[in-house]
mmCIF file of C-alpha atoms in Angstrom:
data_model
loop_
_atom_site.group_PDB
_atom_site.id
_atom_site.type_symbol
_atom_site.label_atom_id
_atom_site.label_comp_id
_atom_site.label_asym_id
_atom_site.label_seq_id
_atom_site.Cartn_x
_atom_site.Cartn_y
_atom_site.Cartn_z
ATOM 1 C CA ILE A 1 0.000 0.000 0.000
ATOM 2 C CA ASN A 2 2.874 2.317 0.860
ATOM 3 C CA LYS A 3 4.419 1.865 -2.610
ATOM 4 C CA THR A 4 1.068 2.551 -4.258
ATOM 5 C CA ILE A 5 0.598 5.744 -2.259
ATOM 6 C CA THR A 6 4.157 6.869 -3.031
ATOM 7 C CA SER A 7 3.617 6.136 -6.719
ATOM 8 C CA LEU A 8 0.342 8.079 -6.727
ATOM 9 C CA GLN A 9 2.001 11.020 -4.982
ATOM 10 C CA THR A 10 4.850 11.017 -7.508
ATOM 11 C CA ARG A 11 2.449 10.895 -10.434
ATOM 12 C CA SER A 12 0.330 13.633 -8.884
ATOM 13 C CA GLU A 13 3.401 15.833 -8.474
ATOM 14 C CA GLN A 14 4.349 15.181 -12.096
ATOM 15 C CA ALA A 15 0.821 16.039 -13.206
ATOM 16 C CA VAL A 16 0.891 19.277 -11.211
ATOM 17 C CA ALA A 17 4.288 20.195 -12.701
ATOM 18 C CA SER A 18 2.962 19.488 -16.178
ATOM 19 C CA MET A 19 -0.116 21.664 -15.568
ATOM 20 C CA GLU A 20 2.078 24.483 -14.251
ATOM 21 C CA ASN A 21 4.253 24.279 -17.369
ATOM 22 C CA SER A 22 1.149 24.341 -19.547
ATOM 23 C CA GLN A 23 -0.175 27.364 -17.692
ATOM 24 C CA ALA A 24 3.129 29.186 -18.127
ATOM 25 C CA GLY A 25 3.015 28.408 -21.838
ATOM 26 C CA MET A 26 -0.526 29.735 -22.113
ATOM 27 C CA VAL A 27 0.417 32.946 -20.303
ATOM 28 C CA LYS A 28 3.303 33.420 -22.717
ATOM 29 C CA SER A 29 0.978 32.797 -25.671
ATOM 30 C CA VAL A 30 -1.525 35.342 -24.381
ATOM 31 C CA ASP A 31 1.245 37.912 -23.954
ATOM 32 C CA GLN A 32 2.466 37.275 -27.498
ATOM 33 C CA ALA A 33 -1.085 37.589 -28.830
ATOM 34 C CA LYS A 34 -1.435 40.957 -27.078
ATOM 35 C CA LEU A 35 1.832 42.147 -28.638
ATOM 36 C CA ALA A 36 0.673 40.948 -32.055
ATOM 37 C CA GLY A 37 -2.586 42.845 -31.617
ATOM 38 C CA GLU A 38 -0.704 46.006 -30.703
ATOM 39 C CA SER A 39 1.530 45.582 -33.756
ATOM 40 C CA ILE A 40 -1.480 45.146 -36.028
ATOM 41 C CA THR A 41 -3.040 48.301 -34.584
ATOM 42 C CA GLU A 42 0.166 50.226 -35.262
ATOM 43 C CA ILE A 43 0.328 48.863 -38.818
ATOM 44 C CA ALA A 44 -3.276 49.955 -39.400
ATOM 45 C CA ARG A 45 -2.429 53.470 -38.171
ATOM 46 C CA SER A 46 0.557 53.597 -40.512
ATOM 47 C CA VAL A 47 -1.535 52.437 -43.470
ATOM 48 C CA THR A 48 -4.100 55.143 -42.706
ATOM 49 C CA SER A 49 -1.352 57.758 -42.559
ATOM 50 C CA ILE A 50 0.126 56.571 -45.857
ATOM 51 C CA SER A 51 -3.312 56.655 -47.468
ATOM 52 C CA GLU A 52 -3.892 60.212 -46.288
ATOM 53 C CA THR A 53 -0.492 61.286 -47.588
ATOM 54 C CA THR A 54 -1.192 59.614 -50.936
ATOM 55 C CA ASN A 55 -4.488 61.490 -51.187
ATOM 56 C CA GLN A 56 -2.722 64.776 -50.455
ATOM 57 C CA ILE A 57 -0.128 64.054 -53.140
ATOM 58 C CA ALA A 58 -2.868 63.201 -55.643
ATOM 59 C CA SER A 59 -4.696 66.424 -54.827
ATOM 60 C CA ALA A 60 -1.514 68.488 -55.197
ATOM 61 C CA THR A 61 -0.786 66.780 -58.515
ATOM 62 C CA ASP A 62 -4.272 67.628 -59.758
ATOM 63 C CA GLN A 63 -3.775 71.260 -58.743
ATOM 64 C CA GLN A 64 -0.418 71.417 -60.512
ATOM 65 C CA THR A 65 -1.964 69.918 -63.630
ATOM 66 C CA THR A 66 -4.708 72.530 -63.578
ATOM 67 C CA VAL A 67 -2.213 75.384 -63.171
ATOM 68 C CA THR A 68 -0.011 73.980 -65.929
ATOM 69 C CA GLN A 69 -3.009 73.709 -68.264
ATOM 70 C CA ASP A 70 -4.075 77.275 -67.421
ATOM 71 C CA LEU A 71 -0.584 78.564 -68.209
ATOM 72 C CA THR A 72 -0.396 76.597 -71.425
ATOM 73 C CA TYR A 73 -3.672 77.926 -72.842
#
């Protein structure tokens, strides 16, 4: 009986250690997911900024074209 109890205790300790390792891995995964989400948000902001700049350039180009046409005619 003593050997059985010792064996059960050892296996229980191993199971607890395994669960703790799994929990640590999950915490790390959650942290990495948060960082990925923050990176995606920053990328979206950058894309918006680039889009706005592109629109400004297009508008300025249109204005220059209009002025050039007015000077030509």
